[in-house]
Short mmCIF file of C-alpha atoms and ligand atoms in Angstrom, two decimals:
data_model
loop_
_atom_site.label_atom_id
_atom_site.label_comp_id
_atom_site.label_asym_id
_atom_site.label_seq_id
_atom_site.Cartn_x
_atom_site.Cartn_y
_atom_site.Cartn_z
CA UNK A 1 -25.52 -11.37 63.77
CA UNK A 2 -22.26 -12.81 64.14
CA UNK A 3 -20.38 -12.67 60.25
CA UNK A 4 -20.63 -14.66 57.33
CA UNK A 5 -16.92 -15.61 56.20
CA UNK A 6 -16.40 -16.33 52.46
CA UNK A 7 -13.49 -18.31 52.21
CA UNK A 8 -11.21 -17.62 49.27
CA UNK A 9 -7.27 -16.82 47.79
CA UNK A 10 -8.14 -14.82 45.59
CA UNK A 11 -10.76 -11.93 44.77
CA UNK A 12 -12.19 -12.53 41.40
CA UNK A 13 -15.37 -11.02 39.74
CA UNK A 14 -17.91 -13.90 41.12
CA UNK A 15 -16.57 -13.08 44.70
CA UNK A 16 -16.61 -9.26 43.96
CA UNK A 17 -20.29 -9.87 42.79
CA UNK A 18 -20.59 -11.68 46.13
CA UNK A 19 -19.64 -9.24 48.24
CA UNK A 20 -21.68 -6.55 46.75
CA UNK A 21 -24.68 -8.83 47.01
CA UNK A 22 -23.98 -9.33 50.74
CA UNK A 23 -23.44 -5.66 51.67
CA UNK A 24 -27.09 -4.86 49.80
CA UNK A 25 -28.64 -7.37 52.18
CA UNK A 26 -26.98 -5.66 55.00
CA UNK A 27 -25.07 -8.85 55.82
CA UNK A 28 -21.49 -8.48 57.98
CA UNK A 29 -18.69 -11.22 56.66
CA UNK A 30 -15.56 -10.95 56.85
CA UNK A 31 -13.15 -12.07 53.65
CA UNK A 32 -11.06 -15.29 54.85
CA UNK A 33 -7.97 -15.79 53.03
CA UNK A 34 -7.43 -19.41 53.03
CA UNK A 35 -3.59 -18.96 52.26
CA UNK A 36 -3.45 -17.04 56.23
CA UNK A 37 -6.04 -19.42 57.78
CA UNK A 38 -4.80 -22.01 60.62
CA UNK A 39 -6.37 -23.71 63.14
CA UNK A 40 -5.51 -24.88 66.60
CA UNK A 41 -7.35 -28.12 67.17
CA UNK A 42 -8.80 -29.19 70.93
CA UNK A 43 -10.32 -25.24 71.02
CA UNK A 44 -13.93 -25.85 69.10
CA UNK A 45 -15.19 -24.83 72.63
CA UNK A 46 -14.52 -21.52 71.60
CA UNK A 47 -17.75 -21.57 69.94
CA UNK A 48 -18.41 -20.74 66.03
CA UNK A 49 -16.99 -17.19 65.54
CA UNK A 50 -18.81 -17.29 61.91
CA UNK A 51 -23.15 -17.91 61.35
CA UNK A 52 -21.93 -19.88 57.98
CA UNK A 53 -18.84 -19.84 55.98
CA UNK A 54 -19.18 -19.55 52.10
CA UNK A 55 -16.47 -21.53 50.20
CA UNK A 56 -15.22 -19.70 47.01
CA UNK A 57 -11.70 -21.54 47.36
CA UNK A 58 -10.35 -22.60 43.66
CA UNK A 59 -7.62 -24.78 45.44
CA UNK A 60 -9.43 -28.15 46.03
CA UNK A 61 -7.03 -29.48 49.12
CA UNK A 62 -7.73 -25.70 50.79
CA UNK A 63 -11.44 -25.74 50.36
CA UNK A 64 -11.81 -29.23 51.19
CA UNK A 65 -10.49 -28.91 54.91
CA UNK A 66 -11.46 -25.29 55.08
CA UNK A 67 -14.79 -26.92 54.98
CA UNK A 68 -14.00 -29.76 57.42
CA UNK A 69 -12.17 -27.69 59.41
CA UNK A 70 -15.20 -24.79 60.07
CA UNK A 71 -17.88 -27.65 60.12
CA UNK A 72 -15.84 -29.56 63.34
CA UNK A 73 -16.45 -25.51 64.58
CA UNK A 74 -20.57 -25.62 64.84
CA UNK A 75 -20.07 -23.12 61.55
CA UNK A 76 -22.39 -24.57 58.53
CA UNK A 77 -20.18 -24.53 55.27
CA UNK A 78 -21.79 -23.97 51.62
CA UNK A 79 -20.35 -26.47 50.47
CA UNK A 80 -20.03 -29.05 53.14
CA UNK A 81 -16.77 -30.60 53.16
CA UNK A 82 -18.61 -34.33 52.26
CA UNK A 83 -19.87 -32.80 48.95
CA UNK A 84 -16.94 -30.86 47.94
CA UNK A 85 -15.04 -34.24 48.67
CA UNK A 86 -17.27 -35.77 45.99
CA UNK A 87 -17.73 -33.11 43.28
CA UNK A 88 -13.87 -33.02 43.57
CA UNK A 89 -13.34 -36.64 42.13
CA UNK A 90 -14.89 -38.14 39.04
CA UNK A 91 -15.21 -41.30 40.32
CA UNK A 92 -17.06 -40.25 43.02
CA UNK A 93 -19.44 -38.02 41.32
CA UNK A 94 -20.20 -40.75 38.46
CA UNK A 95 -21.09 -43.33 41.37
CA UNK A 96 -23.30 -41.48 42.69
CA UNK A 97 -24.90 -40.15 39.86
CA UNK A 98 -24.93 -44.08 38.94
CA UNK A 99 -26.89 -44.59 42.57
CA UNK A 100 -29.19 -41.99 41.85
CA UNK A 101 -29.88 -43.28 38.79
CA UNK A 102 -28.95 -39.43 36.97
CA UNK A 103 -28.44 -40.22 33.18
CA UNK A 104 -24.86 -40.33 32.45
CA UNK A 105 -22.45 -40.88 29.39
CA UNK A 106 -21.33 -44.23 29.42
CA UNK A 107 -18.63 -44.33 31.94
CA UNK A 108 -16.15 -47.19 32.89
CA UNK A 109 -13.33 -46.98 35.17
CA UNK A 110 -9.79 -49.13 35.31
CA UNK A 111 -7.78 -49.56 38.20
CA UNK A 112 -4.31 -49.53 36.51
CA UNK A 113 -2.93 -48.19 32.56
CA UNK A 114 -2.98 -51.80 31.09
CA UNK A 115 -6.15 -52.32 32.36
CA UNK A 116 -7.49 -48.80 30.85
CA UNK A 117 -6.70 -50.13 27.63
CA UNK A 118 -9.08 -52.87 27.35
CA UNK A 119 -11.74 -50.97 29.22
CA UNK A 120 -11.36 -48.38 26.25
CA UNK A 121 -11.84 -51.35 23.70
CA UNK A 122 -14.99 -52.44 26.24
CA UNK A 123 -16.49 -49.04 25.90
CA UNK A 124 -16.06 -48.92 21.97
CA UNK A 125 -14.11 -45.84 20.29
CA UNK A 126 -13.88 -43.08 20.40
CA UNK A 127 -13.55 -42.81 24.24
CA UNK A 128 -12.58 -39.36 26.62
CA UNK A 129 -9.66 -40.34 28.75
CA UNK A 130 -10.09 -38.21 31.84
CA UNK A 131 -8.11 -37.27 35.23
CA UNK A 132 -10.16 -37.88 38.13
CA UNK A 133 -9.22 -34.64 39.83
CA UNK A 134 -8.89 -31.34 38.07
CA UNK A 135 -10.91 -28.95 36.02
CA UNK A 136 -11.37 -26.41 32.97
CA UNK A 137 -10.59 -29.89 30.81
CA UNK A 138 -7.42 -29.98 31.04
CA UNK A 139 -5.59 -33.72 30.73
CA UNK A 140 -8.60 -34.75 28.96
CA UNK A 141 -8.08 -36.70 25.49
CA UNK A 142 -10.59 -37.92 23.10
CA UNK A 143 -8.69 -40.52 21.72
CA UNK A 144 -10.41 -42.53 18.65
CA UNK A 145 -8.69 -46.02 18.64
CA UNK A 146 -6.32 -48.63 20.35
CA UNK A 147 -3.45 -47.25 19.66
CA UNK A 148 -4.11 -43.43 20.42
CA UNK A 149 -5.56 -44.79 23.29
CA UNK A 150 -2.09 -46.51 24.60
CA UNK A 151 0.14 -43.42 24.06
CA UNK A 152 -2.35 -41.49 26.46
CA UNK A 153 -2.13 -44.30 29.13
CA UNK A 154 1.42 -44.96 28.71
CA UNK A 155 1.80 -41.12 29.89
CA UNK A 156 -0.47 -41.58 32.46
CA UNK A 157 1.89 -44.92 33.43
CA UNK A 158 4.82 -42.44 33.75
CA UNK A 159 3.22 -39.84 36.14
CA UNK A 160 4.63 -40.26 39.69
CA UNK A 161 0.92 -39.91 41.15
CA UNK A 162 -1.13 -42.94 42.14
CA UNK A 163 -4.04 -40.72 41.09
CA UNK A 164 -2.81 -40.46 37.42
CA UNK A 165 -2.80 -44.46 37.13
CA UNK A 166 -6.38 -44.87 37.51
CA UNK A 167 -8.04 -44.60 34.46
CA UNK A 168 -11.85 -43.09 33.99
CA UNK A 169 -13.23 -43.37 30.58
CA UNK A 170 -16.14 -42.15 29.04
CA UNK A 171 -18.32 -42.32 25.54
CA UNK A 172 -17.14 -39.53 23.47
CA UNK A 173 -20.89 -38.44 23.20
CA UNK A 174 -21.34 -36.93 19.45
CA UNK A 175 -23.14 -33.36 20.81
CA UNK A 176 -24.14 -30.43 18.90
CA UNK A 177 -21.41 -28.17 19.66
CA UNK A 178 -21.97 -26.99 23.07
CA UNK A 179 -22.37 -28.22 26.43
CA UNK A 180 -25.28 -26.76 28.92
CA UNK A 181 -24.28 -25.17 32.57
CA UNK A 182 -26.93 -25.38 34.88
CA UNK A 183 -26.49 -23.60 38.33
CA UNK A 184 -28.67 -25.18 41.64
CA UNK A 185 -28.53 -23.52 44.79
CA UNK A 186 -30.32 -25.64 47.03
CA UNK A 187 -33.47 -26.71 45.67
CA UNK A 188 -33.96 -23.69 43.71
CA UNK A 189 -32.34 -23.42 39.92
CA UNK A 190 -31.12 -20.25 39.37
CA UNK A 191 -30.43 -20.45 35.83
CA UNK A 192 -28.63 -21.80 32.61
CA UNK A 193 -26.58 -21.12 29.61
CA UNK A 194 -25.36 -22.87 26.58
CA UNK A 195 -21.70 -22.94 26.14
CA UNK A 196 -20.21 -23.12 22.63
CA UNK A 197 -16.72 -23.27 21.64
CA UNK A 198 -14.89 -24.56 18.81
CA UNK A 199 -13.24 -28.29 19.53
CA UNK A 200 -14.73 -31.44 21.89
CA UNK A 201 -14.50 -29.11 25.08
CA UNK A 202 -16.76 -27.36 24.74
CA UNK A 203 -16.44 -25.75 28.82
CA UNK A 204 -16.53 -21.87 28.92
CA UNK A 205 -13.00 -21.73 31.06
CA UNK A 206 -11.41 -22.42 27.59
CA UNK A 207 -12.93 -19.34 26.11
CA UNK A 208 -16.62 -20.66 25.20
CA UNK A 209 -19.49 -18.29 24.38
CA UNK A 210 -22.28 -18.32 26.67
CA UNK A 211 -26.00 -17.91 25.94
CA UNK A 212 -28.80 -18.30 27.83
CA UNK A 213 -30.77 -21.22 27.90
CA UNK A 214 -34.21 -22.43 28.42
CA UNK A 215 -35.18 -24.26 31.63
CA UNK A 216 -37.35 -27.06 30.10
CA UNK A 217 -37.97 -29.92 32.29
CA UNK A 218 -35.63 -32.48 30.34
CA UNK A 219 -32.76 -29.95 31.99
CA UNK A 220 -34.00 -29.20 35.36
CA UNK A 221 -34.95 -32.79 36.57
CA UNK A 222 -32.01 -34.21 36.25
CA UNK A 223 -29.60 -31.36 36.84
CA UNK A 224 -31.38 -31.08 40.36
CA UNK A 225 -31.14 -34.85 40.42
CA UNK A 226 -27.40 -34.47 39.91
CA UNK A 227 -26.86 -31.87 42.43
CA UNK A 228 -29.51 -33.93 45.31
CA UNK A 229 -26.90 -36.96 44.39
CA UNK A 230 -23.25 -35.29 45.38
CA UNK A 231 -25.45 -33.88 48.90
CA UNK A 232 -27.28 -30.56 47.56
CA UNK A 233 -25.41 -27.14 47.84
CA UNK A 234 -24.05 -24.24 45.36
CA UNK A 235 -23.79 -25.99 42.17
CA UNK A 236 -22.62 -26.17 38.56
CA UNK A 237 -24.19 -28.68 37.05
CA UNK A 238 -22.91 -29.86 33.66
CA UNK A 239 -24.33 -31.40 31.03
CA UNK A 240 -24.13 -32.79 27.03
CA UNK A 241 -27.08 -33.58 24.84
CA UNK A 242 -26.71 -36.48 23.85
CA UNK A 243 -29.49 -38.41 21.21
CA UNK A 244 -31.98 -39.28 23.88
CA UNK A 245 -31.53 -36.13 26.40
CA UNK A 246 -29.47 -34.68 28.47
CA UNK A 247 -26.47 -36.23 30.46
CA UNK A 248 -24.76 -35.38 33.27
CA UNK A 249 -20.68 -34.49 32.79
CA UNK A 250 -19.82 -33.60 35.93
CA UNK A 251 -21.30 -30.90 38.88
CA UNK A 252 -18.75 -28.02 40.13
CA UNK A 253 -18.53 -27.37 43.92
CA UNK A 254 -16.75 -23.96 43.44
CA UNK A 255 -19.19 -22.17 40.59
CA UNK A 256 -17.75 -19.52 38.18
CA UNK A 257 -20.32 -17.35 36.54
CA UNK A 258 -18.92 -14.53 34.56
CA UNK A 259 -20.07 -15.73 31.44
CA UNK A 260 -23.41 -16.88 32.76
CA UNK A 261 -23.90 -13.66 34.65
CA UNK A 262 -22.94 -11.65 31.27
CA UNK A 263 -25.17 -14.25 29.23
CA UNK A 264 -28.16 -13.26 31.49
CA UNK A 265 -27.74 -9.98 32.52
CA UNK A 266 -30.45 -8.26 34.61
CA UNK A 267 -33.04 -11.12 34.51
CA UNK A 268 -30.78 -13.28 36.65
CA UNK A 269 -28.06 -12.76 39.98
CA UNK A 270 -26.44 -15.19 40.87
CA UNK A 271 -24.77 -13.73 43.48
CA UNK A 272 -27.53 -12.57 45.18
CA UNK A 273 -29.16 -16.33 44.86
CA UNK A 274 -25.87 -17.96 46.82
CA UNK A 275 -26.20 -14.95 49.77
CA UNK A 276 -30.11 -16.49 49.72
CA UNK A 277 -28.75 -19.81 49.70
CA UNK A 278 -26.15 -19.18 52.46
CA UNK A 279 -28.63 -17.18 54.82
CA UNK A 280 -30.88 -19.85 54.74
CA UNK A 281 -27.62 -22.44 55.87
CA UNK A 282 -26.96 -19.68 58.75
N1 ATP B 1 -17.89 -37.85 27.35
C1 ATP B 1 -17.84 -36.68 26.71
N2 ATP B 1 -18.36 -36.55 25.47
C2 ATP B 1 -18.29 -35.37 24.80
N3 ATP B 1 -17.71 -34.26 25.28
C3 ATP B 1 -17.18 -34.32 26.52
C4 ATP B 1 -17.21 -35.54 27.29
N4 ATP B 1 -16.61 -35.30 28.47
C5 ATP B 1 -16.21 -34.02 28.45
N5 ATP B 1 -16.55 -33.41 27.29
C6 ATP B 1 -16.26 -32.02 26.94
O1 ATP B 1 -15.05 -31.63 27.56
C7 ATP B 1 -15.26 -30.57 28.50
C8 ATP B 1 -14.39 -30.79 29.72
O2 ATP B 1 -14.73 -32.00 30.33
P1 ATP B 1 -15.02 -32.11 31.90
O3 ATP B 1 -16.09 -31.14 32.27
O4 ATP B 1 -15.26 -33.53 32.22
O5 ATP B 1 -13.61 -31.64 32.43
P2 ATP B 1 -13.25 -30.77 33.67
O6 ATP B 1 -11.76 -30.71 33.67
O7 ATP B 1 -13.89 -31.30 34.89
O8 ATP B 1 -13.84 -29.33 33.32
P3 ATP B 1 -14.64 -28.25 34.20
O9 ATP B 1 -14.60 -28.67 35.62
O10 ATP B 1 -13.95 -26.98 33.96
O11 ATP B 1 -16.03 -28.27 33.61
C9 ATP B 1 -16.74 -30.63 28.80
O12 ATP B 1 -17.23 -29.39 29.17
C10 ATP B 1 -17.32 -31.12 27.47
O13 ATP B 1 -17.48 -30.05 26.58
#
């Protein structure tokens, strides 16, 4: 069997975990640094030198085409390029959560600062300002009224990227405290956990406490709704409960899950559930 690669910069627990996992199967890979990894293009004749690559890169522009780059090579990626190019964007993710019809906070979406500003007052305060790209929450405000609301965009106005001036807003949703990580591999839900933390952000990257959490299923219908509508894969799914159920934040193409793993200890590995999950792709 020709290797599996697992694409990533840097060697954290979750790819340690991974690696175990893959040498108790008996499974060859081979560790791809995506900082050394180039490409000549016209040579895909060569023929795939991998049976799938896993993608565990944290840099979104180096996973992305990593991806692309492997997939143009005959070698399946977990994730595919397509959905990593999705989960990566907000916008993306929320339309097509929105064309799946996956229950949502109340999202709208403004095309320049000024415009933000009266898309806020649309929405009704308080409203979550939000990057499009990025992660672990940062950028985000929860800003409460008009004003508030300018000084954030105004900032946003001064940022040099064209990225920055495109404003995604979102209902502050009024939840209990903690937000709910569901992870999907495939069609298959490995697990969840409760995340709580002090402050609106509730995600555990800012030093929430995770627990684990029953799969009832209000939580698994639409968190493998969510992860069918970005195009299936390795997935985080996110979500808030909100007064009539669970909503859908956001779904992670790159999954962390120290504090999940620690939060279920024995009864659940999710390492061992992505090698499935890649084997299958292979
Ligand atoms: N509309 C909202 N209402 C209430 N809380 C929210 C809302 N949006 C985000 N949050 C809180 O803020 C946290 C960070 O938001 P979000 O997940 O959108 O950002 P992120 O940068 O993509 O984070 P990550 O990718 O690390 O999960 C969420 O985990 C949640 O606790």
């Amino acid at each position: 069997m020709r290797p599996v690669a697992v694409l990533a910069s840097r060697v954290r627990y979750e790819e340690k975990r991974i690696f175990a996992a893959l040498e108790r199967r008996g499974v060859p890979y081979a560790h791809v640094d995506t900082r050394r990894f180039s490409a000549e293009l016209g040579r895909a004749a060569d023929g795939p030198r991998y049976a799938a690559a896993l993608n565990r890169e944290i840099s979104h522009s180096r996973g992305l085409y990593a991806s692309m780059i492997l997939e143009a090579r005959g070698v399946p990626a977990v994730n595919r390029s397509e959905v990593i190019a999705v989960c990566g964007d907000k916008l993306r993710t929320s339309l097509e959560l929105e064309r799946a019809g996956v229950p949502a906070p109340r999202t709208a979406v403004a095309l320049t600062p000024d415009e933000g500003a009266e898309a806020a007052e649309r929405l009704g305060f308080p409203v979550v300002i939000k990057p499009l790209t990025g992660s672990w929450g940062r950028l985000a405000a929860a800003v409460r009224d008009r004003e508030a609301a300018q000084t954030v965009l105004e900032h946003r106005a001064a940022l040099p990227s064209p990225l920055q001036h495109i404003v995604y807003l979102q209902e502050l949703v009024d939840k209990p405290g903690r937000d709910i990580r569901v992870i999907v591999a495939g069609e298959a839900v490995v697990g969840a956990t409760y995340r709580y933390a002090d402050g609106w952000r509730t995600n555990a990257a800012r030093g929430a406490r995770s627990e684990p959490c029953p799969l009832t299923p209000e939580l698994v219908e639409p968190a493998l709704r969510a992860a069918r509508a970005v195009g299936g894969g390795i997935l985080g799914v996110d979500l808030i409960e909100g007064p009539e159920g669970p909503l859908v934040l956001e779904v992670n193409h790159t999954v962390e899950f120290r504090g999940f793993q620690d939060a279920h200890g024995e009864d659940v590995d999710v390492a061992d559930a992505i090698v499935s999950h890649v084997l299958e792709a292979a």
